[in-house]
Tab-separated table of C-alpha atoms in Angstrom:
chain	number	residue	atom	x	y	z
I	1237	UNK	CA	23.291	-19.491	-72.836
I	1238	UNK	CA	20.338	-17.610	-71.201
I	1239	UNK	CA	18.691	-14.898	-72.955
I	1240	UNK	CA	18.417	-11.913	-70.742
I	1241	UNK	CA	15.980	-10.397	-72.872
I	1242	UNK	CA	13.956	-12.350	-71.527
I	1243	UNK	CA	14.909	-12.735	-68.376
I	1244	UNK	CA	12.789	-10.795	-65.124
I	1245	UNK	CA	11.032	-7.185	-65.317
I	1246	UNK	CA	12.824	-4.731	-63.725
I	1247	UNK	CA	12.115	-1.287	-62.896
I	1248	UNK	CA	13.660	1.903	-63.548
I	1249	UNK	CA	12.612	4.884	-61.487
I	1250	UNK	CA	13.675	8.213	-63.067
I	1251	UNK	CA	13.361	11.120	-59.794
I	1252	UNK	CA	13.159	14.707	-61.075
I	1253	UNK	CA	13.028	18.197	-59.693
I	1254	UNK	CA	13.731	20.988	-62.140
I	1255	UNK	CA	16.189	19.227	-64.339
I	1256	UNK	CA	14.225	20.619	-67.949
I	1257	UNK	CA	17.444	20.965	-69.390
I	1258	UNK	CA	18.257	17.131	-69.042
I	1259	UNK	CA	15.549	14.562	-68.513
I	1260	UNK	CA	15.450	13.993	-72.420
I	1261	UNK	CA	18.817	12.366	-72.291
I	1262	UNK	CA	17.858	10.386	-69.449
I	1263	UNK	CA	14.435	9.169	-70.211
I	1264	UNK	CA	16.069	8.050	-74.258
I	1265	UNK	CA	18.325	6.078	-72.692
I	1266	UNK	CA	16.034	4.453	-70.714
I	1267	UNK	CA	14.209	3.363	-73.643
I	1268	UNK	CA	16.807	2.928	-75.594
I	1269	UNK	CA	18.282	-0.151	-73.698
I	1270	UNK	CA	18.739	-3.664	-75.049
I	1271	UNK	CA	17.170	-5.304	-72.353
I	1272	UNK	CA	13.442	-5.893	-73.007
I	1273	UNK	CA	11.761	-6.545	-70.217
I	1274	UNK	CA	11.497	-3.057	-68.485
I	1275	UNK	CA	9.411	-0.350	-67.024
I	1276	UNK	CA	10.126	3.280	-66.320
I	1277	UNK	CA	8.541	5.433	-63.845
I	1278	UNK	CA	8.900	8.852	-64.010
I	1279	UNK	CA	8.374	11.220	-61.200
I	1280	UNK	CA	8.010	14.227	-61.024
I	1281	UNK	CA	8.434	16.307	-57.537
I	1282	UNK	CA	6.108	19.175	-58.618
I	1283	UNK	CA	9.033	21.141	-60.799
I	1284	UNK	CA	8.359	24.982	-61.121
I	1285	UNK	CA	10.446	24.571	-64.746
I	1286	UNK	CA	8.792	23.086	-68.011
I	1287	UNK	CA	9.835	19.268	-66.922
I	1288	UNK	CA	5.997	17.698	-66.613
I	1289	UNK	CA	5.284	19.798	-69.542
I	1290	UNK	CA	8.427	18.490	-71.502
I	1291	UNK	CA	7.906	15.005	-70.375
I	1292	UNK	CA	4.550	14.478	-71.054
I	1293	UNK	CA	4.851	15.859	-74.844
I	1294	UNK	CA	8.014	13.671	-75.200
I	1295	UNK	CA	5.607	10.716	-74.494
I	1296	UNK	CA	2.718	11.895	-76.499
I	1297	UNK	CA	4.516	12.684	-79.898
I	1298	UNK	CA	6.874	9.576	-79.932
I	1299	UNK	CA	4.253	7.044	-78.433
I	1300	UNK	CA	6.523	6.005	-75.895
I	1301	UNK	CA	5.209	3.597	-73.089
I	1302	UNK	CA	6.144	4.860	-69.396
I	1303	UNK	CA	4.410	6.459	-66.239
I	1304	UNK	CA	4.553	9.511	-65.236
I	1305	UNK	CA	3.710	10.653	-61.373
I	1306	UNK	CA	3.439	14.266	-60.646
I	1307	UNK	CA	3.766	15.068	-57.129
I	1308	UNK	CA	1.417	18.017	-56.708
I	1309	UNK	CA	1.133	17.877	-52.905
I	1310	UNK	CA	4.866	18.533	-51.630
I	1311	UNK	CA	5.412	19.036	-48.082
I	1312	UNK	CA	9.382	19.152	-47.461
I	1313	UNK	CA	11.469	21.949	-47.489
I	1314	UNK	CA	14.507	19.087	-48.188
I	1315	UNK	CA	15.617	17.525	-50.854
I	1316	UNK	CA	16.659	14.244	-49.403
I	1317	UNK	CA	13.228	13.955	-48.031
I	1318	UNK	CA	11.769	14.540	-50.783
I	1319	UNK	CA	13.985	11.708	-52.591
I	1320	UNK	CA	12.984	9.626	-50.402
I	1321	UNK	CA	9.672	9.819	-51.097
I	1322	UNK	CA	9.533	9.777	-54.456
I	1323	UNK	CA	11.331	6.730	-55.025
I	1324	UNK	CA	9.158	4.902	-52.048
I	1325	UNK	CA	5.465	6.272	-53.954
I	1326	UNK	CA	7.315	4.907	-57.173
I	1327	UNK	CA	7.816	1.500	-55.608
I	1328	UNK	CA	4.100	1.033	-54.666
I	1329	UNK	CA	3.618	1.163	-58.183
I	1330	UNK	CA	6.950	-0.672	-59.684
I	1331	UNK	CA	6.357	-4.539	-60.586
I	1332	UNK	CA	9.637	-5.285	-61.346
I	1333	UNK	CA	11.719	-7.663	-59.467
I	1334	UNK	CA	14.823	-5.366	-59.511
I	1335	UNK	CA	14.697	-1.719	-59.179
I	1336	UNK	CA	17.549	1.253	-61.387
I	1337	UNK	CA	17.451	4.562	-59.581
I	1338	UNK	CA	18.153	7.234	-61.889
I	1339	UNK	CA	18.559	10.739	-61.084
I	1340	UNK	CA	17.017	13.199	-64.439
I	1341	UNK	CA	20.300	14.709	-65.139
I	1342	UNK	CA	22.250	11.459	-65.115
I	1343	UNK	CA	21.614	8.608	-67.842
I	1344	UNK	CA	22.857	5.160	-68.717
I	1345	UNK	CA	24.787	3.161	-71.190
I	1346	UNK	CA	22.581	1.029	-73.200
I	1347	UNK	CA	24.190	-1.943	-72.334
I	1348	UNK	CA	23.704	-1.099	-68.208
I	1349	UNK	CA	20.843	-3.236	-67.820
I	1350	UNK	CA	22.212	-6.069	-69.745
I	1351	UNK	CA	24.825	-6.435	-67.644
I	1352	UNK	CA	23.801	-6.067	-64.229
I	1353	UNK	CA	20.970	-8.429	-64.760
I	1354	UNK	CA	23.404	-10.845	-65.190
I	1355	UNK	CA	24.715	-9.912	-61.878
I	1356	UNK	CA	22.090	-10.147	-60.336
I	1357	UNK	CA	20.897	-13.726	-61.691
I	1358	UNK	CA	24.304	-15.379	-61.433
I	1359	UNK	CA	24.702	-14.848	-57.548
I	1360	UNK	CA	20.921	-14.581	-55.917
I	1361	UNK	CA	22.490	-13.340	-52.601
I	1362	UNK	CA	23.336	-10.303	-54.171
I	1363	UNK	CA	20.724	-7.346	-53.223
I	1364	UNK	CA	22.415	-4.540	-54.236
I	1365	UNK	CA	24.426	-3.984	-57.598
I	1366	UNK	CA	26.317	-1.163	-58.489
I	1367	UNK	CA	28.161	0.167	-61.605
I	1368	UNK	CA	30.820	3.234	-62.363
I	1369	UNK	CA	30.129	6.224	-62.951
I	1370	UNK	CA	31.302	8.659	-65.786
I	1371	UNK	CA	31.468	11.742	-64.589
I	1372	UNK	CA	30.032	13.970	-67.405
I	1373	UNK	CA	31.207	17.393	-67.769
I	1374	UNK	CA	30.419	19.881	-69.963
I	1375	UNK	CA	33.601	19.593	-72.245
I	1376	UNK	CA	35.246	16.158	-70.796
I	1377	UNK	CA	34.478	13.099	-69.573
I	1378	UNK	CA	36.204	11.062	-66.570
I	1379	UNK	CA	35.846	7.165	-65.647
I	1380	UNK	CA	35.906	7.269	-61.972
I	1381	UNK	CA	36.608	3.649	-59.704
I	1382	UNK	CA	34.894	2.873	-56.752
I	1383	UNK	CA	36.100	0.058	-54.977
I	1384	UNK	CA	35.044	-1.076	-51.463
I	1385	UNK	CA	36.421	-3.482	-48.667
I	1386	UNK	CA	34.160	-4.341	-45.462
I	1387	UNK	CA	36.154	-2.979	-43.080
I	1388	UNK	CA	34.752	-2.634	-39.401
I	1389	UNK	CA	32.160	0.396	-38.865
I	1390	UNK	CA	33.914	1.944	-41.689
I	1391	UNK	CA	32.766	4.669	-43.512
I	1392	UNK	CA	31.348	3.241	-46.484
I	1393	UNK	CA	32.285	4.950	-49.999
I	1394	UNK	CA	30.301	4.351	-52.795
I	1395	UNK	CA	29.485	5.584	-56.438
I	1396	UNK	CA	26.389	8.063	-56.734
I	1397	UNK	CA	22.886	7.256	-56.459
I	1398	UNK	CA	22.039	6.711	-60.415
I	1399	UNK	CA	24.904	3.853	-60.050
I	1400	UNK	CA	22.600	1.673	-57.566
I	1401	UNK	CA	20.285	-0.908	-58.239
I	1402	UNK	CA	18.264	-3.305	-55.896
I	1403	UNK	CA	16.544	-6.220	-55.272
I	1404	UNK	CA	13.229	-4.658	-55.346
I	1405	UNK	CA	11.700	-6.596	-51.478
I	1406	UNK	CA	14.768	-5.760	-50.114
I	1407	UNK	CA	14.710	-2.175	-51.096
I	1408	UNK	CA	11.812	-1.582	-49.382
I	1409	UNK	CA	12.459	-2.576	-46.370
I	1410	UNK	CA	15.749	-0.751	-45.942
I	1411	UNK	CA	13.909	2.466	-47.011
I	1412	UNK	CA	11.444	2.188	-43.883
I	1413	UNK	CA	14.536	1.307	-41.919
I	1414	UNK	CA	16.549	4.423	-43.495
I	1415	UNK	CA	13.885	6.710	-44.427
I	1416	UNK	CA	13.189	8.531	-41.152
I	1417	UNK	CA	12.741	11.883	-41.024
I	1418	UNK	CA	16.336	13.095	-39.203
I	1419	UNK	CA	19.141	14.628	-41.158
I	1420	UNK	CA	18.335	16.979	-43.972
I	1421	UNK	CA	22.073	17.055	-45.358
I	1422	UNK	CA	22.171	13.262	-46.405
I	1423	UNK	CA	21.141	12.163	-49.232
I	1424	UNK	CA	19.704	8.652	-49.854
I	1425	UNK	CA	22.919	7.071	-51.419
I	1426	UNK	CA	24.675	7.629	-48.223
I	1427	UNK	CA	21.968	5.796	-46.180
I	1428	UNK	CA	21.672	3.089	-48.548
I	1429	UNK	CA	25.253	2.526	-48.794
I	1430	UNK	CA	25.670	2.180	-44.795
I	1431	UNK	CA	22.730	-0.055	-44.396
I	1432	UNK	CA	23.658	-2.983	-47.317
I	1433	UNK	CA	27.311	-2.687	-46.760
I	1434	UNK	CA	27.715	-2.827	-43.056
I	1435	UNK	CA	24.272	-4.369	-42.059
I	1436	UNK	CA	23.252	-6.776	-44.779
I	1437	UNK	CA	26.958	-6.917	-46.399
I	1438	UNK	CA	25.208	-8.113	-49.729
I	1439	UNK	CA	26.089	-5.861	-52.263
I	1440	UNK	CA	28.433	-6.072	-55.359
I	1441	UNK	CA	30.497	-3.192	-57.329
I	1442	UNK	CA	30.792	-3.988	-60.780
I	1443	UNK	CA	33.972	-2.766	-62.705
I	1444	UNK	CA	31.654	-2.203	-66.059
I	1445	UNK	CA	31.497	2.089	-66.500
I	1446	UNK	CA	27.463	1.882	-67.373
I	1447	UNK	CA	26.083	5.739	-66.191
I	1448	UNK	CA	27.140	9.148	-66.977
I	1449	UNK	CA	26.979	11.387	-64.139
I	1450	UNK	CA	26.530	14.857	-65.003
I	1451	UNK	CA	28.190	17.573	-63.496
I	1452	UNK	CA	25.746	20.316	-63.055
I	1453	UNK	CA	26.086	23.726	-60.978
I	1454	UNK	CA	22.470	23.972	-59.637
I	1455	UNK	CA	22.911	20.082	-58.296
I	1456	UNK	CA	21.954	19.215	-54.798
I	1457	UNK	CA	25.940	18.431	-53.813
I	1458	UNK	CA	27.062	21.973	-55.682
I	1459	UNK	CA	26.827	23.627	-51.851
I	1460	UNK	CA	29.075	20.554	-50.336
I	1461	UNK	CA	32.080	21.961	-50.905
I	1462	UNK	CA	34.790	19.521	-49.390
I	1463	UNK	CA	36.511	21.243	-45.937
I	1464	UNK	CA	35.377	24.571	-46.961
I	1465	UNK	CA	31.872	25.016	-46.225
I	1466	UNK	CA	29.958	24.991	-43.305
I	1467	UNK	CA	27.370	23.103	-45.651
I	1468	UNK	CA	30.055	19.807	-45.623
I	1469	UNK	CA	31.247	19.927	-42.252
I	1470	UNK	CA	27.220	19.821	-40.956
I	1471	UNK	CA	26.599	16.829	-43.152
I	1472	UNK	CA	29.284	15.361	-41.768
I	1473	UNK	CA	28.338	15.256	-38.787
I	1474	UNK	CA	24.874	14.142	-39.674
I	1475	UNK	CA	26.473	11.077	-41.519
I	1476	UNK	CA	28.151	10.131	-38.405
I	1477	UNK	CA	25.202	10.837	-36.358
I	1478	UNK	CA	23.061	8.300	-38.834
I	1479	UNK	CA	25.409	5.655	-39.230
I	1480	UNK	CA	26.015	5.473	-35.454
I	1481	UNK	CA	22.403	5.136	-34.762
I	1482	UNK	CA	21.512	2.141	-37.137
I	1483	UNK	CA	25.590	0.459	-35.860
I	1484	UNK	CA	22.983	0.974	-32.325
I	1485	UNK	CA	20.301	-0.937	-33.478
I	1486	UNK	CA	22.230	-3.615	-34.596
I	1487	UNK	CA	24.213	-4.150	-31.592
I	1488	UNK	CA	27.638	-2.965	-32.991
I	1489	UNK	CA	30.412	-0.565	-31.714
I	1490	UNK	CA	29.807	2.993	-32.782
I	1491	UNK	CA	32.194	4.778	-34.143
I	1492	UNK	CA	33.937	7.504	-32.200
I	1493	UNK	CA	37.231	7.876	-33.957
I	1494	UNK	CA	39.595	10.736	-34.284
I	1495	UNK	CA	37.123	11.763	-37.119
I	1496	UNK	CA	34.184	12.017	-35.131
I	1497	UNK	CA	35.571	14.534	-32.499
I	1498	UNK	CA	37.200	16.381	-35.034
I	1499	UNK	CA	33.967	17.116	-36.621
I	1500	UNK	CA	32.209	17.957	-33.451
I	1501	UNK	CA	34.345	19.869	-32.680
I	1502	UNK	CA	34.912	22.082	-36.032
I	1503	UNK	CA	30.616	22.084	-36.227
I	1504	UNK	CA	30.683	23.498	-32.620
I	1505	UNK	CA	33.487	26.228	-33.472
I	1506	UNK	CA	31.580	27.439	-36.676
I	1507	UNK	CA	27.776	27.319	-34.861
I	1508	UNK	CA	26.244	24.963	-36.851
């Protein structure tokens, strides 16, 4: 049987903004996985909290091998922007064949990479791989299942961004396909999720619960709040704004269902 610990070097890219309280957990469990052959990239998207200070003592006093990019020069107001580009200035220095996004306040099982390795390797044509999530409160936790089913210009549902990992050449060039600078509301999962599972249709959900995803008040989604914010019903409209222009540039039908007008509609009543 193949040994996966010493199988190919993957890359984990850890994206933080003013998560102090948290990157701890997820940078141990980084290191603490029983797959060898790894890398970690830390960046950090110039926090105003004690994370770069935090971090870079964590890695002094237990000798711990991993890079750390500081982002001193930031020049978006938006967080998904800014996502973005972190994880794309991570990638020019990642040199591992598969890339693990991990969000600071999230962190994995140590068995995650183990496993979806082995995804990866059995079926090549795979370019995407995702996990479950455990949705980590602060006095519970929930196993959440995401399933999926290609369905026609569908809109795609998928677990949360610390779930996903790639096929590192692939990656990148959905990013520059994904990445441009139009909707502030949606976040990079979202994107990601539209562009393998309706454009490439090579991607794989794996039924394996492998990250905890914390639940935290000052989190980008807290302001989201399903039908009752103006906050959702904009991003809405931006996801159906982004995933009709990339069903555009692949010459396939748009979608303009009963959801679409609804949530014209609704942003036009509220003056979004």
């Amino acid at each position: 049987m193949k040994n996966y610990n010493k199988g190919p070097l993957v890359s984990i890219i850890i994206t933080n903004y003013n998560k102090s309280n948290y990157l701890l957990d997820s940078i141990k469990s980084c290191l603490k996985q029983n797959y060898k052959k790894k890398e970690i990239i830390f960046f950090d998207d110039k926090s105003t909290d004690d994370s770069l200070k935090k971090i870079k003592n964590f890695k002094r006093k237990n000798k711990c091998k991993f890079d750390i990019i500081s982002n001193s020069n930031k020049k978006n107001n938006f967080a998904t922007f800014n996502h973005i580009f972190a994880i794309q200035k991570s990638l020019l220095k990642a040199k591992g064949k598969y890339i693990f996004l991990l969000d600071s306040d999230d962190y994995f099982h140590q068995n995650k990479i183990k496993e979806i390795i082995k995804i990866f390797e059995r079926k090549k044509s795979n370019k995407f791989v995702l996990d479950q999530p455990i949705f980590k409160y602060k006095n519970k936790e929930i196993k959440k299942i995401f399933s999926y089913k290609v369905l026609k210009n569908k809109w795609p549902k998928f677990p949360p961004t610390s779930c996903m990992c790639f096929e590192k050449k692939t990656l990148k060039k959905v990013l520059n396909k994904i990445g441009f600078k139009k909707f502030p509301n949606l976040a990079i999962d979202f994107r990601l999720a539209v562009y393998y599972s309706l454009i490439l249709k090579k991607f794989y959900i794996h039924r394996s619960h492998l990250t905890f995803y914390r639940q935290v008040e000052e989190s980008m989604d807290s302001k989201y709040v399903k039908y009752r914010s103006k906050e959702w019903w904009k991003r809405r409209e931006e996801a159906f704004e982004f995933l009709n222009i990339i069903l555009k540039k692949n010459k396939l039908p748009v979608n303009t269902g009963l959801d679409f007008f609804v949530t014209k509609f609704l942003n036009k009543l509220l003056n979004i």
